mmCIF file of C-alpha atoms in Angstrom:
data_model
loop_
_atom_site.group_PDB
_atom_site.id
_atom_site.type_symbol
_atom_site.label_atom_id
_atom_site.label_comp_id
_atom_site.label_asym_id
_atom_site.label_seq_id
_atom_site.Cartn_x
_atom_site.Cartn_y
_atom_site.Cartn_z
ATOM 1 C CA UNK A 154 30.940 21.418 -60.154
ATOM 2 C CA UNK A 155 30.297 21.820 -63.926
ATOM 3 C CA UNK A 156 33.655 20.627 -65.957
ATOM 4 C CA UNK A 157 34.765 23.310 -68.109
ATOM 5 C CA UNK A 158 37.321 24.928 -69.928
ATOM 6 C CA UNK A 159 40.728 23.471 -69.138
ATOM 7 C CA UNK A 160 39.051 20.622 -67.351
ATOM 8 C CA UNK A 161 37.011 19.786 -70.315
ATOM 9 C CA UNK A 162 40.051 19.897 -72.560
ATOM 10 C CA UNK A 163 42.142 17.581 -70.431
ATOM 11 C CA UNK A 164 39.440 14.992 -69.827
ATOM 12 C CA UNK A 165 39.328 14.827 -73.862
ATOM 13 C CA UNK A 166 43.178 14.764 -73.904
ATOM 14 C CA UNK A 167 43.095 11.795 -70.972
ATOM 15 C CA UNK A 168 40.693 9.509 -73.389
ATOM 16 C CA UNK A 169 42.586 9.998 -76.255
ATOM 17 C CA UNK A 170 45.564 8.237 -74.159
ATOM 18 C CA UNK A 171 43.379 6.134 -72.513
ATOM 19 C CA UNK A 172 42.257 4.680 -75.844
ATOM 20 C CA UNK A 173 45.871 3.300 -76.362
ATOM 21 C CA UNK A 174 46.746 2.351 -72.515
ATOM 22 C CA UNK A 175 47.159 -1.025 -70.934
ATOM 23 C CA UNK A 176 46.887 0.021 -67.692
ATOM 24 C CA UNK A 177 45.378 3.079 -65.944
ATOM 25 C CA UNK A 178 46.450 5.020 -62.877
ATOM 26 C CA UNK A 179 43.699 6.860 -60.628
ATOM 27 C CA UNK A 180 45.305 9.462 -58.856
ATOM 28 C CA UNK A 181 42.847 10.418 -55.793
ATOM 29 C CA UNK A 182 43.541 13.343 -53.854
ATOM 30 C CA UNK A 183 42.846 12.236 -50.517
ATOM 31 C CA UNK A 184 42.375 15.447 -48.735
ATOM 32 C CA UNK A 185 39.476 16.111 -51.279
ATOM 33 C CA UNK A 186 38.597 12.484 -52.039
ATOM 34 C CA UNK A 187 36.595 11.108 -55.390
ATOM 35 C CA UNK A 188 35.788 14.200 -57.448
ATOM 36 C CA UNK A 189 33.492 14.711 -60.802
ATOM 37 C CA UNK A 190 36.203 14.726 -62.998
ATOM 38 C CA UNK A 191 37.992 11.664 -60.973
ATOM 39 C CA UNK A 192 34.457 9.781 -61.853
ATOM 40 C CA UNK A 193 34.636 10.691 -65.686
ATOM 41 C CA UNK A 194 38.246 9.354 -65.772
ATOM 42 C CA UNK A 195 37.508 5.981 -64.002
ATOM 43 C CA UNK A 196 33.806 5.835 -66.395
ATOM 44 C CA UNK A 197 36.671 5.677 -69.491
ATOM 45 C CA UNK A 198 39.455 3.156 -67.324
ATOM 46 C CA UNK A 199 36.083 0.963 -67.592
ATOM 47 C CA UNK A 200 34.719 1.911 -71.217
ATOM 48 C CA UNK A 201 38.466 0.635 -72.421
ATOM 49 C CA UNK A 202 38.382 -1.729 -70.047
ATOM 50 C CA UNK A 203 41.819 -1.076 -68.771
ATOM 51 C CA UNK A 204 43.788 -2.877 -66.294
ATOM 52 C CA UNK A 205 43.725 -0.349 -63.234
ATOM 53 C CA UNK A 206 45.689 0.631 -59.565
ATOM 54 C CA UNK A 207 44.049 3.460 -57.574
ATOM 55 C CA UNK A 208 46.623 5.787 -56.184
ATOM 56 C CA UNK A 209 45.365 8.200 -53.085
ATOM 57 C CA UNK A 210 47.897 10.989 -53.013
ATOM 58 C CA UNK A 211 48.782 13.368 -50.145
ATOM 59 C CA UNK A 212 48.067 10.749 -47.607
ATOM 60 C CA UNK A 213 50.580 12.310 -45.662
ATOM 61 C CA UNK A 214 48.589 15.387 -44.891
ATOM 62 C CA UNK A 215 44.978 13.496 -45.088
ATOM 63 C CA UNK A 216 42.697 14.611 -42.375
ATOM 64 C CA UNK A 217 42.260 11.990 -39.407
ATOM 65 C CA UNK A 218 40.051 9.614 -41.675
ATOM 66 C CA UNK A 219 41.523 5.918 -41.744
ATOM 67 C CA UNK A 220 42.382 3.898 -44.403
ATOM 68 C CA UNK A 221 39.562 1.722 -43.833
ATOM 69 C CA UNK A 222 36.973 4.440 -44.098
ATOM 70 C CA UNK A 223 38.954 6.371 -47.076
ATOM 71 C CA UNK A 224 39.033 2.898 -48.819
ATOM 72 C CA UNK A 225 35.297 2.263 -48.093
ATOM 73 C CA UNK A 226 34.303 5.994 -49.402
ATOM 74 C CA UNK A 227 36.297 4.916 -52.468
ATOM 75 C CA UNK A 228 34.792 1.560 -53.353
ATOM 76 C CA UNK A 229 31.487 2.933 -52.570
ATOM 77 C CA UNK A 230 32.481 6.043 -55.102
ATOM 78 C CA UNK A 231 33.693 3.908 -57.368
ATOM 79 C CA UNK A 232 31.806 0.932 -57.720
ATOM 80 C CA UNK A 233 32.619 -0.220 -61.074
ATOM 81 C CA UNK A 234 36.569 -0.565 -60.669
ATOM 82 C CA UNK A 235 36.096 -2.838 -57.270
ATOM 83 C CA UNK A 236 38.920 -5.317 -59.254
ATOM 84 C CA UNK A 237 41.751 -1.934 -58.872
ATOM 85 C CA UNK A 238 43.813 -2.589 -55.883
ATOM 86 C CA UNK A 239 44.671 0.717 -53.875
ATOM 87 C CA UNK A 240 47.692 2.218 -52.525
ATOM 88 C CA UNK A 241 48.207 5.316 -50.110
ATOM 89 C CA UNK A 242 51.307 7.424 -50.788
ATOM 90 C CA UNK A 243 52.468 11.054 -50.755
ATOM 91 C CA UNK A 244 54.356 12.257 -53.883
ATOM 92 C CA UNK A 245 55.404 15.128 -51.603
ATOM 93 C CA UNK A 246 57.678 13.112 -49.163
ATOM 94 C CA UNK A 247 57.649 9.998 -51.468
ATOM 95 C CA UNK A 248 56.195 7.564 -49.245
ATOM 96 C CA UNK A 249 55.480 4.572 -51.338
ATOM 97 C CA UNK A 250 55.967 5.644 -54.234
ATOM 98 C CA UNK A 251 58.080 3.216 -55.744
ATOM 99 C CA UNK A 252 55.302 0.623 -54.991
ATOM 100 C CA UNK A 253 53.739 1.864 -58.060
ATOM 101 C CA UNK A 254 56.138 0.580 -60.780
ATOM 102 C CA UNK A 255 55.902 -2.576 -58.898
ATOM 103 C CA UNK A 256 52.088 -2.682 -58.892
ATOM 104 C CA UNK A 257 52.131 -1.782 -62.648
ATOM 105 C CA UNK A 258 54.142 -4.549 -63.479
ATOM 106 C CA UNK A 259 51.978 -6.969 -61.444
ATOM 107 C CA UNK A 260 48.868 -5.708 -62.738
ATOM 108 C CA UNK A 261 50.241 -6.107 -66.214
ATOM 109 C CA UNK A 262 51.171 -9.527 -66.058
ATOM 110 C CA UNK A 263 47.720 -10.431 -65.218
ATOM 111 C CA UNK A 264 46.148 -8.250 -67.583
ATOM 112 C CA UNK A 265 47.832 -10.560 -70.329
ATOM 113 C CA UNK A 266 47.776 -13.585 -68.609
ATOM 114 C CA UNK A 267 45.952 -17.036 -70.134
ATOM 115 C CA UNK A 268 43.830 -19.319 -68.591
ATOM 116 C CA UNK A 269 44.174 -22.926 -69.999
ATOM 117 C CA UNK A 270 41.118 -24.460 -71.741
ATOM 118 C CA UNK A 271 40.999 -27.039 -69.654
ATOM 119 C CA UNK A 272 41.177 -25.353 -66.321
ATOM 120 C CA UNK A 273 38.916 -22.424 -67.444
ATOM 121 C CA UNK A 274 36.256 -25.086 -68.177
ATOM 122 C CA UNK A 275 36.738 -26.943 -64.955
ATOM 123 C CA UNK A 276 35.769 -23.597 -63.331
ATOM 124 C CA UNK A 277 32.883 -22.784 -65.289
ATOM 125 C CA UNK A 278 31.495 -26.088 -64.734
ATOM 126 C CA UNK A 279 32.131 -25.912 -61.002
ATOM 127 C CA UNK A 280 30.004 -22.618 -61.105
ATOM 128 C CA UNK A 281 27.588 -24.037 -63.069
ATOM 129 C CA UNK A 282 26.845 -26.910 -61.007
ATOM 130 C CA UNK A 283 26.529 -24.832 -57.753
ATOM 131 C CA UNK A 284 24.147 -22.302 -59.153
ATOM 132 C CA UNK A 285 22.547 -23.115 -62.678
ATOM 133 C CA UNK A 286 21.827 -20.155 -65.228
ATOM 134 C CA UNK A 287 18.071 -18.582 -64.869
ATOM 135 C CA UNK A 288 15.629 -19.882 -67.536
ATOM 136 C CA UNK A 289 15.126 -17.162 -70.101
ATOM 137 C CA UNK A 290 11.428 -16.602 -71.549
ATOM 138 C CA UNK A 291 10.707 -19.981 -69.811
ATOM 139 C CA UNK A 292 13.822 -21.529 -71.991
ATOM 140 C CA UNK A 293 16.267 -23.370 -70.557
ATOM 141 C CA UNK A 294 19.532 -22.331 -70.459
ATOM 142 C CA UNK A 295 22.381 -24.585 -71.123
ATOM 143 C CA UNK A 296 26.243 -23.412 -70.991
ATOM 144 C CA UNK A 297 28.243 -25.845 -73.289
ATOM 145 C CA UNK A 298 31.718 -24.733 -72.831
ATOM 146 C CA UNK A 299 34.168 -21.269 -72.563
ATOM 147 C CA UNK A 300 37.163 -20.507 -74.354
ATOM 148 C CA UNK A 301 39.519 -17.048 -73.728
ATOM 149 C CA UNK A 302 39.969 -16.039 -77.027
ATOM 150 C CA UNK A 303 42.020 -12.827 -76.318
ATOM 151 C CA UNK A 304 44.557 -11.341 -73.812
ATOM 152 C CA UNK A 305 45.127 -7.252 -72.492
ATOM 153 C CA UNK A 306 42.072 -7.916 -71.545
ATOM 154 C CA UNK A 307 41.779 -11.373 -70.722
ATOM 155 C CA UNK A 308 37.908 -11.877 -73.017
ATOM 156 C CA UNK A 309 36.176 -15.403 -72.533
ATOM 157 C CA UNK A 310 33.485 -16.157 -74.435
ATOM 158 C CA UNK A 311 30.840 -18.528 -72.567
ATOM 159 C CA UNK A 312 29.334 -20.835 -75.556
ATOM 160 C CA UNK A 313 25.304 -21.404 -74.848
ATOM 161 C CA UNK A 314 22.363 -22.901 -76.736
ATOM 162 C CA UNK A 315 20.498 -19.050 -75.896
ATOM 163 C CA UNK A 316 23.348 -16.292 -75.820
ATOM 164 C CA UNK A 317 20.650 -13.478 -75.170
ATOM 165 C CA UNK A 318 19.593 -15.287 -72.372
ATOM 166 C CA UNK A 319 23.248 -15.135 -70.195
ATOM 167 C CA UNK A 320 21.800 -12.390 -67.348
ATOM 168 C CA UNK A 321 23.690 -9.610 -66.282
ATOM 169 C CA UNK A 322 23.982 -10.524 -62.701
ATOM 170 C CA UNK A 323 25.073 -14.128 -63.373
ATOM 171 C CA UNK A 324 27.813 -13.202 -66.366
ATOM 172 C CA UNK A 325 28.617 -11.454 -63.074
ATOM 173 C CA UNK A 326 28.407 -14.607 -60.696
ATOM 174 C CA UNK A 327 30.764 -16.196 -63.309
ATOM 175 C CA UNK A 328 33.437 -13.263 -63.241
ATOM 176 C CA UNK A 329 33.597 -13.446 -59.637
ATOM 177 C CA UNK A 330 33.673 -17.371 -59.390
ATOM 178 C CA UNK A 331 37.181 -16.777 -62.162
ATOM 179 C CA UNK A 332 38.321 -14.657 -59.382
ATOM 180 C CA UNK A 333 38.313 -16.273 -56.691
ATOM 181 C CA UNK A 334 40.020 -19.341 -58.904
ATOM 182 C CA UNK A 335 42.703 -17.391 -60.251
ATOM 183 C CA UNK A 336 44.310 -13.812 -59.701
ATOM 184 C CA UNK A 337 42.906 -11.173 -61.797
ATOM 185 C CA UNK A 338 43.376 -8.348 -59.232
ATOM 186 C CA UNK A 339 43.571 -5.168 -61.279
ATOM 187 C CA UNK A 340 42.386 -6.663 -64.674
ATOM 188 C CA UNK A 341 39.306 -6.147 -65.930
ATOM 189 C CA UNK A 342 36.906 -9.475 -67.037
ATOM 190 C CA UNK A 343 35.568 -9.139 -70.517
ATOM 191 C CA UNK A 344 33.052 -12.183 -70.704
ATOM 192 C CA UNK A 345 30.529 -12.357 -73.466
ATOM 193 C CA UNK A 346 27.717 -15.287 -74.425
ATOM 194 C CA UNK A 347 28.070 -16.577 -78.167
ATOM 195 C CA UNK A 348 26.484 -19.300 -80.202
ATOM 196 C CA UNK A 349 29.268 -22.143 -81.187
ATOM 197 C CA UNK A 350 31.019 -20.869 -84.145
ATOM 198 C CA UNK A 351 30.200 -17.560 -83.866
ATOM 199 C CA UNK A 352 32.954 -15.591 -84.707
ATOM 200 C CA UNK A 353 34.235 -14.007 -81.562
ATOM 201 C CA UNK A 354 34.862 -10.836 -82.510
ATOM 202 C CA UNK A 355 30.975 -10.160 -82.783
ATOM 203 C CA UNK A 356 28.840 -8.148 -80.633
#
């Protein structure tokens, strides 16, 4: 339904929070599953590009749906925070629930964690050579190097001859080859295409 009133207020409170947050916790009632409001709240864990763990409450009391399918319905809700692990618990009965410190802390390691020059290179040339970067405006596209300028989140910036010409789907293919090199589970990827000496800070 329409978000109003109280609802309104407390989605403006959450971004206001969510502005100075590190890390993000979904709560999911998983009786009800992904709601509106649940939606607007993950849309800002993204905007701020937060690091993220999806917690589905009352799983104690869920109906007979299994954590496969709930998990599926989720990912499928929530397509845009497929890198925020998930964990089931009830606060009721307080099953699990000290996971959550322990994901927090996990998440937030990686969240400020550093990739060395060297070995972020190695990976980006790996990709590169397995699938090259589409011509742009029948221009080729070269990628000279990367560099992670910035933690919390980790931000690489992909040096090119034609930075409008990185395509969505392969900064993508790139953020996904990172992943399966190192562990970023919970951690958003900020990667962004500059010109060499560009300052970095530039949109």
């Amino acid at each position: 339904g329409k978000i109003v009133g109280i609802e309104k207020y407390a989605l403006g409170r959450t971004e206001e929070m969510l502005k100075e947050a590190d890390i993000a916790l979904l709560i999911i009632d998983s009786t009800v599953g992904v709601l509106e409001l649940d939606e607007r709240i993950a849309n800002l864990i993204e905007k701020y590009k937060l690091g993220c763990l999806i917690v589905l409450n009352k799983w104690d009391i869920r109906e007979s749906i299994s954590y496969e399918k709930a998990v599926e319905d989720i990912r499928d809700e929530l397509k845009f925070l497929h890198y925020a692990p998930l964990i089931t618990i009830s606060a009721k009965t307080g099953q699990r629930v000290h996971k959550i410190l322990d994901e927090i802390i996990s998440i937030f390691e990686r969240y400020k964690q550093r990739i060395p020059t060297s070995k972020l290179n190695e990976i980006i040339k790996f990709a590169v050579g397995k699938h090259h970067p589409p011509s742009f405006n029948g221009a080729v596209v070269k990628i000279k190097f990367a560099t992670q300028y910035e933690i919390k989140p980790p931000k690489i910036a992909i040096i090119m001859n034609r930075p409008d010409g990185l395509h969505f789907s392969y900064k993508r293919y790139l953020a996904n080859t990172l992943r399966s090199k190192f562990d970023f589970e919970g951690v958003p990827l900020d990667i962004s295409a500059r010109h060499r000496g560009q300052r970095m800070e530039d949109d």
